[in-house]
PDB file of C-alpha atoms in Angstrom:
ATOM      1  CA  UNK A  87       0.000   0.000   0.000  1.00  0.00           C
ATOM      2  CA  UNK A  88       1.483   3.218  -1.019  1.00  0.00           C
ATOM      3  CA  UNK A  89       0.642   6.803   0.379  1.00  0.00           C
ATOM      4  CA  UNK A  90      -1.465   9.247  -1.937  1.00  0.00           C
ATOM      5  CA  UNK A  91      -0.304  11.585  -4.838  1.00  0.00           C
ATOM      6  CA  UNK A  92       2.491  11.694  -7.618  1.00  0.00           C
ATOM      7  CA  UNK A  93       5.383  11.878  -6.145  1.00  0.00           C
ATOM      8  CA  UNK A  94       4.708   8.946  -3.604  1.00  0.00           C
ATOM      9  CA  UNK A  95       3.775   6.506  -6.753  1.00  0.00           C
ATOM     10  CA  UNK A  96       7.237   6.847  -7.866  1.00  0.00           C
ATOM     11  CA  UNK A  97       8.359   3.361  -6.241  1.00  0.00           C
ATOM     12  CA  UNK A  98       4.929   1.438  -7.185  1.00  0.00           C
ATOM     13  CA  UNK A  99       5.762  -1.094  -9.693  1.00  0.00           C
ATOM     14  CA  UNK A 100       1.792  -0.982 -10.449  1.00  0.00           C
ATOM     15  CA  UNK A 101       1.448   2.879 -11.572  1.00  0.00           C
ATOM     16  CA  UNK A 102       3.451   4.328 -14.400  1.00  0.00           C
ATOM     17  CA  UNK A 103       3.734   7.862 -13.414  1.00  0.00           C
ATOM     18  CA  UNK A 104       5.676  10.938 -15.048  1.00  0.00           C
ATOM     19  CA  UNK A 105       6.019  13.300 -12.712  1.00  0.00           C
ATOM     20  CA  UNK A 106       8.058  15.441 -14.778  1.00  0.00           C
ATOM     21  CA  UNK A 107       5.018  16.502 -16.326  1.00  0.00           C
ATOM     22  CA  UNK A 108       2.270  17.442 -13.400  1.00  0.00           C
ATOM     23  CA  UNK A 109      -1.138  17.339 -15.093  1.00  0.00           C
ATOM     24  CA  UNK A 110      -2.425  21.025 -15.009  1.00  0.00           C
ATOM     25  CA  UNK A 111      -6.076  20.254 -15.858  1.00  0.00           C
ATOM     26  CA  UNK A 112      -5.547  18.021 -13.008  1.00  0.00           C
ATOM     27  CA  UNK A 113      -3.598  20.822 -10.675  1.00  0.00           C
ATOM     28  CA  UNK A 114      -6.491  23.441 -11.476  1.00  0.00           C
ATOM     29  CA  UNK A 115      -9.205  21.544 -10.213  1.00  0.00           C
ATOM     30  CA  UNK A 116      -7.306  21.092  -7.090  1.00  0.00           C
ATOM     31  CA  UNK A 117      -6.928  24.704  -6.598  1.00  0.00           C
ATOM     32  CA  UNK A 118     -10.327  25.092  -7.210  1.00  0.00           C
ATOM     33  CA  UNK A 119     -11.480  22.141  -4.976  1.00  0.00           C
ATOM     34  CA  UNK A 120      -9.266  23.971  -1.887  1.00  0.00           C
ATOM     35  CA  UNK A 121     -10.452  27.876  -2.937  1.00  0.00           C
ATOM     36  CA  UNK A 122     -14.304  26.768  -2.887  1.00  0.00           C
ATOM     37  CA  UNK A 123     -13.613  24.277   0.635  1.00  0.00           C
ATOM     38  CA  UNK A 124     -12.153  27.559   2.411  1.00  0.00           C
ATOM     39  CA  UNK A 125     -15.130  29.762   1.582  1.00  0.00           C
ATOM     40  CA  UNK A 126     -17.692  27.018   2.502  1.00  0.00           C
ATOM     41  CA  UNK A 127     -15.640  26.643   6.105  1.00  0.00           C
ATOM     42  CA  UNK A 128     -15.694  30.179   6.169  1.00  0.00           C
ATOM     43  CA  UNK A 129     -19.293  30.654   5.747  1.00  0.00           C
ATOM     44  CA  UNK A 130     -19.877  27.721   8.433  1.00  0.00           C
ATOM     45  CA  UNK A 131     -18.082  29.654  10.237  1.00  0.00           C
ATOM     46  CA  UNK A 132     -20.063  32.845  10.421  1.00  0.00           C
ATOM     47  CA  UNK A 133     -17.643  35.006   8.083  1.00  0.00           C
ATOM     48  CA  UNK A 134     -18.942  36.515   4.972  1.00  0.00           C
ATOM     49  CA  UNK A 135     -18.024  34.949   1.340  1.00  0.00           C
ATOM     50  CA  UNK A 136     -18.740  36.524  -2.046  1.00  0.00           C
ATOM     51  CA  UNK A 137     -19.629  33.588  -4.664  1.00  0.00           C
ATOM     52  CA  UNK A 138     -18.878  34.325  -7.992  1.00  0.00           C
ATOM     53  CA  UNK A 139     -22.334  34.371  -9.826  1.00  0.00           C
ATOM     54  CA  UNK A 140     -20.740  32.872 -13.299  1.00  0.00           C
ATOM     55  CA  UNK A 141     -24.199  31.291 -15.067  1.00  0.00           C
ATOM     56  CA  UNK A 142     -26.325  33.015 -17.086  1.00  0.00           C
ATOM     57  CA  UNK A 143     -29.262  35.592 -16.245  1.00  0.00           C
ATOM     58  CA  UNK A 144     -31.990  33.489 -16.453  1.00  0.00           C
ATOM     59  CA  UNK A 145     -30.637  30.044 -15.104  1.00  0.00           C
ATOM     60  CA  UNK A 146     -31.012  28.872 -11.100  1.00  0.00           C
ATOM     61  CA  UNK A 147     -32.669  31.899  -9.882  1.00  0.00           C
ATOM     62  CA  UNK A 148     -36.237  33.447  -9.900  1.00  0.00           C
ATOM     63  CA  UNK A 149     -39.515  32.494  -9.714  1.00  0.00           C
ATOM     64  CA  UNK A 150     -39.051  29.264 -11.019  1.00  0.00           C
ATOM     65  CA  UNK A 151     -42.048  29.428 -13.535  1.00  0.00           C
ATOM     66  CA  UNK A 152     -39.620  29.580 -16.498  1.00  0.00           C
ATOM     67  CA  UNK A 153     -41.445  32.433 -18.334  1.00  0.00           C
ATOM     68  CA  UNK A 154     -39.311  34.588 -19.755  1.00  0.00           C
ATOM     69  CA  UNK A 155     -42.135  36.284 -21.517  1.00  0.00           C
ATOM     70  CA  UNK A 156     -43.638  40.325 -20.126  1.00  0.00           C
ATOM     71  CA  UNK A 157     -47.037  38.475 -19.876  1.00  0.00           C
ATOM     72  CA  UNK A 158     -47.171  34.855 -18.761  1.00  0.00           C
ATOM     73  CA  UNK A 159     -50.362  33.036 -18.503  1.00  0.00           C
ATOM     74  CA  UNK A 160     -51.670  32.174 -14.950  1.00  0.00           C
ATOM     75  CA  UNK A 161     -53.816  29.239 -15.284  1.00  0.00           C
ATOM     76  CA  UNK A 162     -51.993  25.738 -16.525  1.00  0.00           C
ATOM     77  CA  UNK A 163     -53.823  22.942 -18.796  1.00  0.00           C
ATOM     78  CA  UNK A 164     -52.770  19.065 -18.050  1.00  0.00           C
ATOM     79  CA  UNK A 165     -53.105  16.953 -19.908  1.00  0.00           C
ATOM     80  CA  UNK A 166     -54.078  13.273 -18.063  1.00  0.00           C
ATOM     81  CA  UNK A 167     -54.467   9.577 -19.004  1.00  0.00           C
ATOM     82  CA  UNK A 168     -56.804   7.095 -18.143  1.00  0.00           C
TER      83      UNK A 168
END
């Protein structure tokens, strides 16, 4: 059994590892794993954290009816089977 990440996989004859070449894709998603952990401890915590909003307008937030339409109708028709 050998201890997590790269650099401790050098000596397992199972796992053919470069580490020469760290995966950045890999190394970003890290970063971003430890950024968005610290800001949800934080906010346990009781301190304030600004979120990044990055969707769209109209996606996640609202009403929740979906009309994106000035006049939306009220009443809904369904449609049932017997």
């Amino acid at each position: 059994i050998m201890n997590d990440g790269l650099t401790n996989q050098i000596n397992n004859p199972e796992v053919d590892v470069d580490i020469t070449r760290p995966d950045t894709f890999i190394r970003q998603q890290i970063m971003a794993l430890r950024v968005m952990t610290n800001k949800l401890k934080n906010a346990y915590n009781g301190n304030d954290v600004n979120f990044q909003d990055t969707s769209d307008e109209t996606s996640g937030s609202g009403s929740g009816s979906g009309c994106t339409d000035d006049i939306c109708p009220t009443e809904f028709d369904f449609a049932t089977t017997e």
